[in-house]
Coordinates of C-alpha atoms in Angstrom, one line a residue:
Chain A
M290 CA 76.3 88.4 94.3
T291 CA 78.5 85.6 92.4
E292 CA 78.1 82.1 93.3
D293 CA 82.1 82.1 93.8
D294 CA 81.3 85.1 96.4
D295 CA 78.5 83.1 97.9
I296 CA 80.4 80.1 98.3
L297 CA 83.3 82.1 99.6
A298 CA 81.0 83.6 102.2
A299 CA 80.1 80.1 103.3
E300 CA 83.6 79.1 103.5
Y301 CA 84.5 82.2 105.7
A302 CA 81.6 81.5 107.8
L303 CA 82.5 77.9 108.4
G304 CA 86.0 78.8 109.2
L305 CA 87.4 76.5 106.1
L306 CA 89.7 79.3 104.7
D307 CA 93.3 79.2 106.2
E308 CA 94.7 82.6 108.2
A309 CA 95.5 84.3 105.2
E310 CA 92.7 83.8 103.2
A311 CA 90.4 84.6 106.0
L312 CA 92.0 87.9 106.9
A313 CA 91.6 88.8 103.1
V314 CA 87.8 88.2 103.2
Q315 CA 87.5 89.9 106.5
A316 CA 89.3 93.0 105.0
R317 CA 87.1 92.6 101.9
A318 CA 83.9 92.6 104.1
R319 CA 84.4 95.6 105.6
T320 CA 83.7 97.8 102.4
D321 CA 81.7 95.2 100.6
G322 CA 78.0 95.4 102.0
P323 CA 76.6 92.4 100.0
L324 CA 79.7 90.1 101.0
S325 CA 79.4 91.1 104.6
L326 CA 75.7 90.5 104.7
R327 CA 76.0 87.0 103.0
I328 CA 78.6 86.3 105.7
A329 CA 76.1 87.0 108.2
W330 CA 73.4 85.0 106.6
W331 CA 75.5 82.0 106.5
R332 CA 76.4 82.1 109.9
D333 CA 72.8 82.6 111.0
Q334 CA 71.8 79.3 109.0
L335 CA 74.8 77.3 110.6
A336 CA 74.3 78.8 114.1
P337 CA 71.4 76.0 114.9
L338 CA 74.1 73.4 114.6
A339 CA 75.4 74.6 118.0
G340 CA 72.4 73.2 119.5
E341 CA 73.6 69.5 118.6
V342 CA 76.3 69.9 121.0
A343 CA 75.0 71.9 124.0
T344 CA 76.6 70.4 127.2
P345 CA 75.8 72.2 130.7
A346 CA 79.1 74.4 131.6
P347 CA 80.5 73.0 134.8
A348 CA 79.2 75.1 138.0
G349 CA 81.3 77.9 139.2
V350 CA 82.4 79.0 135.8
W351 CA 79.9 82.1 136.0
K352 CA 81.9 83.0 139.3
K353 CA 85.2 83.0 137.6
I354 CA 83.7 85.3 134.6
E355 CA 82.2 87.5 137.2
A356 CA 85.4 88.1 139.0
Q357 CA 87.0 89.1 135.8
L358 CA 84.6 91.8 134.9
P359 CA 85.2 95.3 135.9
G360 CA 83.9 96.3 139.5
N361 CA 80.5 97.6 140.1
D362 CA 81.8 100.8 140.7
N363 CA 83.1 101.3 137.0
S364 CA 84.8 104.3 137.7
A365 CA 87.3 102.7 140.1
T366 CA 88.4 100.1 137.9
L367 CA 88.5 102.4 134.8
M368 CA 90.9 104.6 136.4
Q369 CA 93.2 101.7 137.2
R370 CA 93.1 101.0 133.5
W371 CA 93.6 104.7 132.5
R372 CA 96.8 104.8 135.0
A373 CA 98.2 101.8 133.6
A374 CA 98.0 103.2 129.8
A375 CA 99.4 106.3 131.4
V376 CA 102.3 104.8 132.6
A377 CA 103.5 103.6 129.6
A378 CA 103.4 107.4 128.1
M379 CA 104.8 108.7 131.2
S380 CA 108.2 107.2 130.5
V381 CA 108.5 109.6 127.4
A382 CA 107.3 112.6 129.3
A383 CA 109.7 112.1 132.0
A384 CA 112.4 111.8 129.5
L385 CA 111.7 115.1 128.1
V386 CA 111.2 116.8 131.4
L387 CA 114.6 115.5 132.4
F388 CA 116.3 116.8 129.0
I389 CA 114.7 120.1 129.7
T390 CA 116.0 120.4 133.3
M391 CA 119.4 119.7 132.4
R392 CA 120.0 122.5 130.2
P393 CA 121.6 125.4 131.6
L394 CA 118.9 128.1 132.4
P395 CA 119.2 131.2 130.4
V396 CA 118.9 134.7 131.8
P397 CA 115.0 135.1 132.6
I398 CA 113.3 137.6 130.6
V399 CA 109.8 138.5 131.4
L400 CA 107.3 137.7 128.7
P401 CA 103.6 137.7 129.2
P402 CA 102.5 134.0 129.6
V403 CA 101.5 132.5 126.2
P404 CA 100.0 129.2 126.3
A405 CA 102.0 126.7 124.3
P406 CA 100.6 124.2 122.2
M407 CA 100.2 120.6 123.8
M408 CA 100.5 117.3 122.3
A409 CA 99.9 113.9 123.2
A410 CA 100.9 110.6 121.5
L411 CA 98.3 108.2 122.5
A412 CA 99.6 104.7 122.4
G413 CA 97.3 102.1 121.2
E414 CA 97.9 98.3 120.4
K415 CA 99.3 98.7 117.1
D416 CA 99.2 102.5 116.2
V417 CA 100.2 105.7 117.9
V418 CA 97.6 108.3 117.6
A419 CA 98.9 111.8 117.5
V420 CA 96.9 114.6 119.0
S421 CA 97.8 118.4 119.1
Y422 CA 95.9 121.1 121.0
D423 CA 95.9 124.6 120.8
A424 CA 94.7 126.1 124.2
T425 CA 94.0 129.6 122.9
S426 CA 91.5 128.5 120.1
G427 CA 90.5 125.3 121.9
K428 CA 91.1 123.3 119.0
L429 CA 92.4 119.6 119.1
M430 CA 93.6 118.1 116.1
I431 CA 93.7 114.2 115.9
A432 CA 96.0 113.0 112.9
P433 CA 94.4 110.2 110.7
T434 CA 94.2 106.9 112.4
T435 CA 93.7 103.4 111.4
L436 CA 91.6 102.9 114.3
D437 CA 88.1 101.7 113.1
P438 CA 85.5 101.8 115.6
G439 CA 83.4 99.4 113.4
R440 CA 79.3 100.0 114.2
G441 CA 80.3 102.2 117.1
D442 CA 82.0 105.3 117.9
A443 CA 85.5 106.5 119.1
E444 CA 84.7 108.7 121.9
L445 CA 87.7 110.8 123.1
W446 CA 88.4 111.6 127.1
V447 CA 90.7 113.8 129.2
I448 CA 91.6 112.2 132.6
P449 CA 93.1 115.0 135.0
E450 CA 95.8 113.5 137.0
G451 CA 94.3 111.2 140.0
G452 CA 90.7 112.7 138.7
K453 CA 87.8 111.0 136.7
P454 CA 87.5 110.7 132.7
H455 CA 85.8 113.5 131.2
S456 CA 84.3 113.4 128.0
L457 CA 85.2 115.5 125.1
G458 CA 83.0 113.8 122.7
V459 CA 82.9 111.4 119.9
V460 CA 85.8 112.1 117.3
N461 CA 86.2 111.0 113.8
A462 CA 88.6 108.5 113.8
K463 CA 89.6 108.5 110.2
L464 CA 89.9 112.3 109.3
A465 CA 92.4 115.1 110.5
E466 CA 89.4 117.2 111.6
P467 CA 90.1 119.9 114.1
H468 CA 87.6 119.3 117.0
L469 CA 86.6 122.3 118.8
V470 CA 86.5 121.6 122.7
P471 CA 83.7 123.2 124.4
E472 CA 84.8 126.1 126.6
A473 CA 83.9 124.4 129.8
D474 CA 85.9 121.6 129.3
R475 CA 89.0 123.3 128.3
A476 CA 90.2 123.7 131.8
Y477 CA 90.8 119.6 132.1
I478 CA 93.3 119.5 129.0
L479 CA 96.7 120.2 130.8
P480 CA 100.1 118.8 130.6
G481 CA 100.1 115.7 133.0
A482 CA 96.4 115.0 132.1
T483 CA 96.0 111.8 130.1
L484 CA 93.9 111.9 126.8
A485 CA 92.3 108.4 126.0
I486 CA 90.0 107.1 123.2
T487 CA 87.7 104.4 123.7
Q488 CA 85.5 102.0 121.6
E489 CA 81.9 102.9 122.3
V490 CA 78.2 102.5 120.9
K491 CA 77.2 104.7 118.6
G492 CA 76.8 108.3 119.6
G493 CA 79.1 107.3 122.5
S494 CA 78.8 106.2 126.0
V495 CA 75.6 106.7 127.5
T496 CA 76.8 106.6 131.0
G497 CA 78.7 109.5 131.0
Q498 CA 81.9 107.5 132.0
P499 CA 83.8 105.3 129.7
A500 CA 82.1 102.1 129.1
G501 CA 84.1 100.5 126.5
P502 CA 87.7 99.2 126.0
I503 CA 90.5 101.7 125.6
V504 CA 92.0 102.0 122.3
A505 CA 94.6 104.1 122.7
A506 CA 95.8 106.5 125.5
G507 CA 98.8 109.0 126.4
K508 CA 99.9 111.9 128.6
I509 CA 99.6 115.3 127.3
I510 CA 102.9 117.2 127.2
R511 CA 103.8 120.8 126.1
T512 CA 105.4 120.9 123.0
Chain B
M257 CA 68.2 88.2 123.9
V258 CA 68.5 91.4 121.9
A259 CA 67.2 93.5 124.7
A260 CA 69.7 91.3 127.3
L261 CA 72.8 92.2 125.0
K262 CA 71.8 95.8 124.9
R263 CA 71.6 96.1 128.6
V264 CA 75.4 94.2 128.8
A265 CA 76.3 97.0 126.3
E266 CA 75.4 99.5 129.0
G267 CA 77.4 97.4 131.8
D268 CA 74.4 95.5 133.2
R269 CA 76.1 92.6 134.9
A270 CA 72.7 90.7 135.5
A271 CA 71.9 90.9 131.9
L272 CA 75.4 89.2 131.1
Q273 CA 74.3 86.6 133.7
D274 CA 71.0 86.2 132.1
V275 CA 72.8 85.6 128.7
Y276 CA 74.9 83.0 130.3
R277 CA 72.1 81.2 131.9
R278 CA 70.3 81.1 128.4
T279 CA 73.2 80.2 126.2
S280 CA 76.2 78.9 128.1
A281 CA 75.3 75.0 127.4
K282 CA 75.3 75.7 123.6
L283 CA 78.6 77.9 123.8
Y284 CA 80.2 75.4 126.1
G285 CA 79.6 72.5 123.7
I286 CA 80.9 74.5 121.2
A287 CA 84.3 75.0 122.9
L288 CA 84.1 71.2 124.0
R289 CA 84.1 70.0 120.6
I290 CA 87.5 71.8 119.9
F291 CA 88.9 71.1 123.3
P292 CA 87.5 67.9 124.5
D293 CA 89.6 68.1 127.7
G294 CA 87.4 70.3 129.5
D295 CA 89.8 72.7 131.2
D296 CA 90.7 74.5 127.8
A297 CA 86.7 74.6 127.0
E298 CA 86.4 76.3 130.3
D299 CA 88.9 79.0 129.6
V300 CA 87.4 79.3 126.0
L301 CA 83.8 80.0 127.7
Q302 CA 85.1 82.4 130.3
D303 CA 87.1 84.2 127.4
A304 CA 84.0 84.1 125.3
F305 CA 81.9 85.8 128.0
I306 CA 84.5 88.6 128.7
N307 CA 84.5 89.2 124.9
I308 CA 80.8 89.4 125.0
W309 CA 80.7 91.9 128.0
Q310 CA 83.4 94.1 126.2
K311 CA 81.6 93.9 122.5
A312 CA 77.9 93.8 123.3
G313 CA 77.9 97.4 122.1
S314 CA 79.2 96.5 118.8
F315 CA 76.5 93.8 118.3
D316 CA 73.9 95.0 115.5
P317 CA 70.6 93.4 115.5
A318 CA 70.1 94.2 112.1
R319 CA 73.1 92.3 110.8
A320 CA 72.7 89.0 112.8
S321 CA 70.8 87.2 115.4
P322 CA 72.3 87.4 118.6
I323 CA 72.8 83.6 118.8
T324 CA 74.6 83.7 115.8
W325 CA 76.9 86.3 116.9
L326 CA 77.4 84.4 120.2
V327 CA 78.4 81.2 118.6
A328 CA 80.6 83.0 116.0
L329 CA 82.4 84.9 118.9
T330 CA 82.6 81.6 120.8
R331 CA 84.0 79.7 117.8
N332 CA 86.6 82.3 117.2
R333 CA 88.0 82.4 120.8
A334 CA 88.4 78.7 120.6
I335 CA 89.9 78.5 117.1
D336 CA 92.3 81.4 118.3
R337 CA 93.2 79.5 121.3
L338 CA 93.7 76.3 119.2
R339 CA 96.0 78.1 116.7
A340 CA 98.2 80.0 119.4
K341 CA 98.8 76.6 121.1
G342 CA 100.0 75.3 117.6
K343 CA 97.5 72.5 117.7
R344 CA 94.9 71.2 115.3
V345 CA 92.2 68.8 115.9
M346 CA 94.0 65.8 114.3
M347 CA 91.7 62.9 114.6
P348 CA 91.7 61.0 111.0
L349 CA 88.5 61.2 109.0
D350 CA 87.6 58.2 107.0
L351 CA 86.0 59.4 104.0
A352 CA 84.5 56.4 101.5
A353 CA 84.3 57.2 97.9
E354 CA 81.3 59.1 96.9
V355 CA 78.1 57.1 96.9
A356 CA 75.1 57.5 94.6
D357 CA 72.6 59.6 96.2
D358 CA 69.8 58.0 97.9
R359 CA 69.4 60.5 100.6
P360 CA 65.9 61.6 101.8
D361 CA 65.0 64.7 100.0
A362 CA 64.7 68.1 101.9
E363 CA 60.9 68.0 102.2
Q364 CA 60.8 64.9 104.1
C365 CA 63.7 66.2 106.5
L366 CA 61.9 69.2 106.8
I367 CA 58.9 67.5 108.0
A368 CA 60.9 65.6 110.7
H369 CA 62.7 68.9 112.0
E370 CA 61.1 72.2 113.0
A371 CA 61.5 75.2 110.4
D372 CA 64.1 77.3 112.1
A373 CA 66.7 74.2 112.0
R374 CA 66.5 74.2 108.1
I375 CA 70.5 73.8 108.2
I376 CA 70.1 70.4 110.1
A377 CA 67.5 69.2 107.4
C378 CA 69.6 70.3 104.8
I379 CA 72.5 68.4 105.8
E380 CA 71.0 65.5 106.1
T381 CA 70.1 65.6 102.2
L382 CA 73.7 65.5 101.7
A383 CA 75.9 62.4 101.3
K384 CA 76.9 61.0 104.5
D385 CA 80.7 61.8 104.3
D386 CA 79.7 65.2 102.8
A387 CA 77.6 65.9 105.9
T388 CA 80.5 65.0 108.1
L389 CA 83.1 67.2 106.1
I390 CA 80.5 70.3 106.9
R391 CA 80.2 69.3 110.6
T392 CA 83.9 68.8 111.0
A393 CA 84.4 72.3 109.5
F394 CA 82.1 73.9 111.8
F395 CA 82.6 71.8 115.1
D396 CA 86.2 71.2 115.0
G397 CA 87.4 74.5 113.5
A398 CA 88.8 72.7 110.5
T399 CA 90.6 74.5 107.7
Y400 CA 90.4 73.0 104.1
A401 CA 94.1 72.1 104.7
D402 CA 93.3 70.5 108.4
I403 CA 90.6 68.2 106.7
A404 CA 92.8 67.1 103.6
D405 CA 95.5 66.3 106.3
R406 CA 93.1 64.1 108.4
A407 CA 91.4 62.5 105.6
S408 CA 94.6 61.8 103.7
T409 CA 93.0 63.3 100.7
P410 CA 94.3 65.9 98.0
L411 CA 93.5 69.7 99.2
G412 CA 92.0 69.9 95.5
T413 CA 89.7 67.0 95.9
V414 CA 88.4 68.3 99.6
K415 CA 87.7 71.7 98.3
S416 CA 85.8 70.4 95.3
R417 CA 83.9 68.1 97.2
I418 CA 82.9 70.5 100.0
R419 CA 82.2 73.5 97.6
R420 CA 79.7 71.1 95.9
A421 CA 78.1 70.1 99.1
L422 CA 78.0 73.9 99.8
I423 CA 76.2 74.5 96.8
K424 CA 73.7 72.0 97.4
L425 CA 73.0 73.6 101.2
K426 CA 72.7 76.9 99.6
A427 CA 69.8 75.5 97.4
C428 CA 68.3 73.7 100.0
L429 CA 68.4 76.7 102.7
A430 CA 67.2 79.2 100.0

């Protein structure tokens, strides 16, 4: 490591850099292992300074923190978050339904039912993740995203309307790989259900329900 | 603490309370340095712990010690809040011209402090004003530009002075 880079790591850890410079170092550190480790080293060295200023927190702060955590029954409050995320996507689906029903109905021709492909646009904080699903093959395709699960994994969930989240497994957020959905799970993937991606620990949530924050969510619609 | 954070990642609220009991004074102290009035510092502490709850899963014990991660997280929340308010810590800094180095050497300081507070010993080997600059950066969340403003000193001067101090710290800490 050059001395310049070492000092840059120190400057970053200390917070001496302005916003633009700091963002640049952050971006570099994502792929530059030695830089990232050096920043961690400097942070480690500086941390004991915090001891110099320790002041007992005022009483009652813990209660306020506790009140803001998700409830003990994780699924109840998580369901609220899912619904909130799904409502955002609902307007798109609703508009499509309106458009389809407004068109004059053609004379019905009886055809054997063929499952049409489904899709979903998962709205995240900054990106929209496009997902398509083919019910005949069970293949789910996630378009490449800029989502970065960091040291953990991105996990995909399907939530039936009014139901509990059901894991579809850890997905590769960066590559557009087809993800084969196990037979047992395919029944859940229906228009009207919600698809969501959460940030979990490596290997996915250990609780069987989402534990980490939602990074993108959207309703499944037929194409 | 690593075990506690792991349990927090699994949704164990008692573990979060444990982390709170053990670290809230340090983290509150950090918040207070940036927001001396207390109300904002409390908000920062709350934000920090909600953040810890959400992100405990991404803490990697191979990369950082728990207290480092917690301190960095809290400082970041405080600095974000400061910038969101468009504020900066504005107290002027009074830097004397650099004095000749008649500071105690590192070894003397290390004997006086515990081995794991090396940074404190090393900072004490710096010229008094250089030590002030380093502490100001850490505690006030001050950038080079902030320090140059507060010390009414050209940015270039501040940068070279602090960089020289960092090189000295690096040698001392190694």
